[in-house]
Coordinates of C-alpha atoms in Angstrom, one line a residue:
X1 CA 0.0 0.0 0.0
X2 CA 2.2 4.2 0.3
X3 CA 1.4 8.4 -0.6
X4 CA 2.2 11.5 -1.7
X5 CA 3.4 14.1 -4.9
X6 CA 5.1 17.4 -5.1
X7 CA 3.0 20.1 -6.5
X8 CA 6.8 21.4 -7.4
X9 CA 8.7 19.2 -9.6
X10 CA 11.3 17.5 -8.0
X11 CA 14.4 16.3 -9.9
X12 CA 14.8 13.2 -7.0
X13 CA 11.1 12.3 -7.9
X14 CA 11.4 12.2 -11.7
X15 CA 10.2 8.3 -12.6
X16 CA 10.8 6.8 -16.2
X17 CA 8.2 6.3 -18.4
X18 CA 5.9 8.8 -16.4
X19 CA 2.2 9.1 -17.6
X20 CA 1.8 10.1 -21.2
X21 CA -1.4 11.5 -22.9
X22 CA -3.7 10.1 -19.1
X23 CA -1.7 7.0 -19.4
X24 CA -1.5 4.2 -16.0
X25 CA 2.8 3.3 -16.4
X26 CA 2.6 2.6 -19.8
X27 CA -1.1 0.4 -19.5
X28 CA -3.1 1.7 -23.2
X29 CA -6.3 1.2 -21.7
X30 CA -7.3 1.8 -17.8
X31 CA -9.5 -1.1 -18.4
X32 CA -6.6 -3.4 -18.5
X33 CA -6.6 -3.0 -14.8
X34 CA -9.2 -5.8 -15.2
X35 CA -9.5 -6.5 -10.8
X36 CA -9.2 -2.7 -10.0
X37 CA -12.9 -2.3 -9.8
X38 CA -14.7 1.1 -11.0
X39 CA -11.9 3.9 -11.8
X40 CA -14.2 5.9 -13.5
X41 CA -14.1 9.4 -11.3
X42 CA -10.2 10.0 -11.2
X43 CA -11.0 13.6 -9.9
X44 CA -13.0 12.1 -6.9
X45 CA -10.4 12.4 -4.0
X46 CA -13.1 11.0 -1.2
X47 CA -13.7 12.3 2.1
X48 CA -10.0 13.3 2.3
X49 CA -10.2 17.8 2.2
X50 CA -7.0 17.9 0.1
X51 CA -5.1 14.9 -1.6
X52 CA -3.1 17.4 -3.2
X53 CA -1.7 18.1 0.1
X54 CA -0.7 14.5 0.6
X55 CA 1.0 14.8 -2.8
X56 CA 3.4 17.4 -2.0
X57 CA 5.3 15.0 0.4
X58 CA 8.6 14.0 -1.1
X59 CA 9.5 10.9 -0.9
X60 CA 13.8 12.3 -0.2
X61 CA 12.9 16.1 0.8
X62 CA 11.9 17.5 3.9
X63 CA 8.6 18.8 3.8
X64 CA 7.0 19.4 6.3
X65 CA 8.0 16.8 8.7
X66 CA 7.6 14.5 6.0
X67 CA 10.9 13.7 4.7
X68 CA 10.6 9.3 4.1
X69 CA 7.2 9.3 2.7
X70 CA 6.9 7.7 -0.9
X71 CA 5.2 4.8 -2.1
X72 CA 3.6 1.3 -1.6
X73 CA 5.3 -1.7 -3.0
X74 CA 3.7 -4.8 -1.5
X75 CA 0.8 -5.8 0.1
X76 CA 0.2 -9.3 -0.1
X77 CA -3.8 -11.0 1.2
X78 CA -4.2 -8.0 3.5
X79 CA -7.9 -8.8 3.9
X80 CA -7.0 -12.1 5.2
X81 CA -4.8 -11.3 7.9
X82 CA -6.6 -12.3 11.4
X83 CA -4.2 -11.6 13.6
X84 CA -2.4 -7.5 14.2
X85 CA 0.2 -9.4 17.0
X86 CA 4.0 -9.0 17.1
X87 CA 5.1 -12.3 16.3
X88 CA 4.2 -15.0 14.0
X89 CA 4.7 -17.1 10.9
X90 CA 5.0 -15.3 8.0
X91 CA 3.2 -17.2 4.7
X92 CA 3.7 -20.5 4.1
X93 CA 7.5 -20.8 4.6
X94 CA 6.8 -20.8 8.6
X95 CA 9.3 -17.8 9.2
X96 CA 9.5 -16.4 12.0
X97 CA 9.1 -12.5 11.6
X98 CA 8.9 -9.7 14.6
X99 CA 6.6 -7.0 13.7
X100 CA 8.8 -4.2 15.8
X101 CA 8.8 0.2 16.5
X102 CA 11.8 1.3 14.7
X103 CA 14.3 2.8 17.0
X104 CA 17.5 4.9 16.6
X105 CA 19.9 2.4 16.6
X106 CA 18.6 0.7 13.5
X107 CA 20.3 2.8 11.0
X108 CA 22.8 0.3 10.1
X109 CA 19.8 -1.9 9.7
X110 CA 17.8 0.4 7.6
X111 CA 21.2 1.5 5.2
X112 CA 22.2 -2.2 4.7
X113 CA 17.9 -2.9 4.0
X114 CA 17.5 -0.1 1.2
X115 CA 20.8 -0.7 -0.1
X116 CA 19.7 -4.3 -0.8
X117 CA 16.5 -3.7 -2.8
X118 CA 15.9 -3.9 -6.2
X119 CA 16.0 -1.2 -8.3
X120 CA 12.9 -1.5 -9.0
X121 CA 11.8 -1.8 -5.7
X122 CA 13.4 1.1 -4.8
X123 CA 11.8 3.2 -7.3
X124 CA 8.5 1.9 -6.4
X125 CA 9.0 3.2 -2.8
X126 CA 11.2 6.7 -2.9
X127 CA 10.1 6.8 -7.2
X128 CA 14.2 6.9 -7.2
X129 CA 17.1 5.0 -6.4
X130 CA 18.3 5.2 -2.8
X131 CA 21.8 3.0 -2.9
X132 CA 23.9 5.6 -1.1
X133 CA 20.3 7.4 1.5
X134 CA 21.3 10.6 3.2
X135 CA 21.9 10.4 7.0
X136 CA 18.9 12.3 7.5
X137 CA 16.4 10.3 5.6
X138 CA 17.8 7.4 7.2
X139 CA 16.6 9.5 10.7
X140 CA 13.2 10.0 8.8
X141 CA 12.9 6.5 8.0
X142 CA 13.4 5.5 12.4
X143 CA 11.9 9.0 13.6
X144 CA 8.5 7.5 15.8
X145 CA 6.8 10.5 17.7
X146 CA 3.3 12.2 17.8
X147 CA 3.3 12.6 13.8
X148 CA 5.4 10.2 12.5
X149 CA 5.5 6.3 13.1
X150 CA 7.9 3.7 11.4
X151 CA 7.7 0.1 12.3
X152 CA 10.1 -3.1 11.1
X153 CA 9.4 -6.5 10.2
X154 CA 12.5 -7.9 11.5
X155 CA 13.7 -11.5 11.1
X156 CA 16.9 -12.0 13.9
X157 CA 18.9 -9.0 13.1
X158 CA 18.2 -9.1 9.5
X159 CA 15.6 -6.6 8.3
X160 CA 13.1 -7.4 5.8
X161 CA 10.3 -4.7 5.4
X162 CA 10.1 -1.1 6.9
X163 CA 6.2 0.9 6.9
X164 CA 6.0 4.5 7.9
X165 CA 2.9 7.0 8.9
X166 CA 3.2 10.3 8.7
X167 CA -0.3 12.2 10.6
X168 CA -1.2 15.3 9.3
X169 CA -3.5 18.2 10.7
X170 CA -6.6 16.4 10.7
X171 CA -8.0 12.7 11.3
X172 CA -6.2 11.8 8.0
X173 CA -2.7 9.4 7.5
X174 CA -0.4 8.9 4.9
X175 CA 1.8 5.6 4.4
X176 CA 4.3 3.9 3.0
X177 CA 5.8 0.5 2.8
X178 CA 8.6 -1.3 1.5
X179 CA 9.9 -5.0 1.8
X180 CA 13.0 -6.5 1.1
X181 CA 12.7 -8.2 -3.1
X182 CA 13.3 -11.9 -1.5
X183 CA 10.6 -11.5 0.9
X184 CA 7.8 -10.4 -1.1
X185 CA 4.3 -12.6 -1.1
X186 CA 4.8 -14.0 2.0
X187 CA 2.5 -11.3 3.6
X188 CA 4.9 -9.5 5.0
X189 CA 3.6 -6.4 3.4
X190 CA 0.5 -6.6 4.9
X191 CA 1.1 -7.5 8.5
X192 CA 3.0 -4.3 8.2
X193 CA 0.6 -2.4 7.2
X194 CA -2.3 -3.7 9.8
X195 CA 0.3 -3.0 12.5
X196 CA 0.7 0.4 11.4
X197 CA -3.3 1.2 10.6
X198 CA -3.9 -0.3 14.3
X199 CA -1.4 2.1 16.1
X200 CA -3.0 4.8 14.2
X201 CA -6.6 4.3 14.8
X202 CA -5.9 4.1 18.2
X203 CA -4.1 7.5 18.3
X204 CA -7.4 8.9 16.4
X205 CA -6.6 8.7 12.4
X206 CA -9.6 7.7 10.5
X207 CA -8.6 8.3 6.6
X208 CA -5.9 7.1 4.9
X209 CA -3.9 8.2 1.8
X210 CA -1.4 6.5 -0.4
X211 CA 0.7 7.1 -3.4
X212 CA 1.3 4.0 -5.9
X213 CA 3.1 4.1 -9.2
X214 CA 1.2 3.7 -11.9
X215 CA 2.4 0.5 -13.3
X216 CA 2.1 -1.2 -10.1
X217 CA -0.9 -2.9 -10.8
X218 CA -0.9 -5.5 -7.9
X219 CA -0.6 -3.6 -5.4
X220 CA -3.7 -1.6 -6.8
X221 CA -5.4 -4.4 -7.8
X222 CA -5.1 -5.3 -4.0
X223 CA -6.0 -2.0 -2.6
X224 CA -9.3 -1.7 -4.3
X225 CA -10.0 -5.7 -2.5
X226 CA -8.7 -4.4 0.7
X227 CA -10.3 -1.2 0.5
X228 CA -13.3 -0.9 -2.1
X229 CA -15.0 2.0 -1.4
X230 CA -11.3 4.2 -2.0
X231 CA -10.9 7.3 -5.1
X232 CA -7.7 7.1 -6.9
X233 CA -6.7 9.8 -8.9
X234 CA -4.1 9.7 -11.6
X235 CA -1.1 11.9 -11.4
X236 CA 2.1 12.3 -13.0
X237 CA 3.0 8.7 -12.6
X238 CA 1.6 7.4 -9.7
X239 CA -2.0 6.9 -8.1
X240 CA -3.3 8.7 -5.5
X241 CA -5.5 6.5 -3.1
X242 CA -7.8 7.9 -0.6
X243 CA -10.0 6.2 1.6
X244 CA -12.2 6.7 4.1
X245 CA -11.5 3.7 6.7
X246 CA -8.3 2.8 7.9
X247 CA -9.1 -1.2 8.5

């Protein structure tokens, strides 16, 4: 699942092949979505009172607060997970992954993590490559206080996903998540991401907005299961998701 745009263009954010002529990532017809449900009304934003807001967070700048947030890459069966706790198998594979709070002395952890991705995971999360991150989004990426919150999914001392939060003025959240390539489909993704929902609902959020590129039509197509009564909105690349429920 992910979230957010710049209403500036940033050089860092530039993606290849961005939209051309209403295009979703290189897709001819929106139809081809197929699983993504009605997309009719991309100018519908939801209940949310500005999604334009939630577009001008950069996913390597500091705006606001909200240097880290960028996209979604995986969310894998995240309307079957039953259980929000901090340790359990993950998939079928019977792995045992912790479900953790980041904390400051993870930034090894986190530069060795990103370093480790894809390229094309990497782009699907910060819509750029992040081989060499700044010391200061690696900060953003760990910072948990009343705005911000950033959990792990944490195998031993290896890290394998990372999902953020960033809380803005009203009821409304933004995320992003990001797991390691190897550990994709296992559900990882999700447990992440229902962790992070449950923290936030408790600390009052109630809508939830995420930024996807467009190409990633997986994740989407599992976004509109997961959360069926959500707007996306097509721009510059990626799609903006807003909905009104948070689980």
């Amino acid at each position: 699942m992910g979230t957010q745009l710049a209403a500036h263009q940033d050089p860092a954010r530039t993606m290849p092949g961005e939209l051309e002529n209403g295009d979703l990532g290189g897709l001819e017809n929106i139809a081809d979505l197929g699983s993504l449900g009605d997309l009719e009304d991309f100018t519908d934003v939801g209940t949310l009172e500005n999604v334009g807001d939630l577009g001008s967070v950069g996913g390597l700048e500091d705006v606001g607060g909200r240097e880290g947030i960028g996209g979604v890459t995986t969310l894998e069966n995240i309307g079957d997970l039953r259980s929000i706790g901090g340790r359990e198998s993950a998939g079928d594979l019977g792995e045992v992954i912790e479900i953790r709070p980041a904390r400051m002395d993870d930034e090894e952890r986190i530069r060795c993590f990103l370093a480790g991705l894809s390229t094309r995971t990497q782009t699907q999360r910060f819509f750029t490559g992040v081989n060499r991150p700044s010391a200061s989004m690696v900060r953003a990426l760990l910072t948990v206080d009343e705005r911000r919150d950033a959990l792990l999914a944490v195998r031993g001392e290896l890290l394998v996903g990372h999902a953020m939060s960033y809380r803005g003025e009203g009821t409304d959240i933004e995320i992003a998540v990001v797991v390691g390539d190897e550990w994709q489909g296992r559900g990882v993704g999700a447990r992440l991401v229902r962790r992070l929902l449950h923290r936030a609902s408790v600390g009052g959020a109630r809508t939830l907005g995420m930024d996807v590129l467009g190409d990633n039509r997986k994740v989407l197509a599992m976004i509109r299961r997961a959360w069926p009564e959500a707007t996306m909105k097509v721009s510059s690349g990626t799609v903006q998701v807003a909905a009104t429920t948070l689980l």
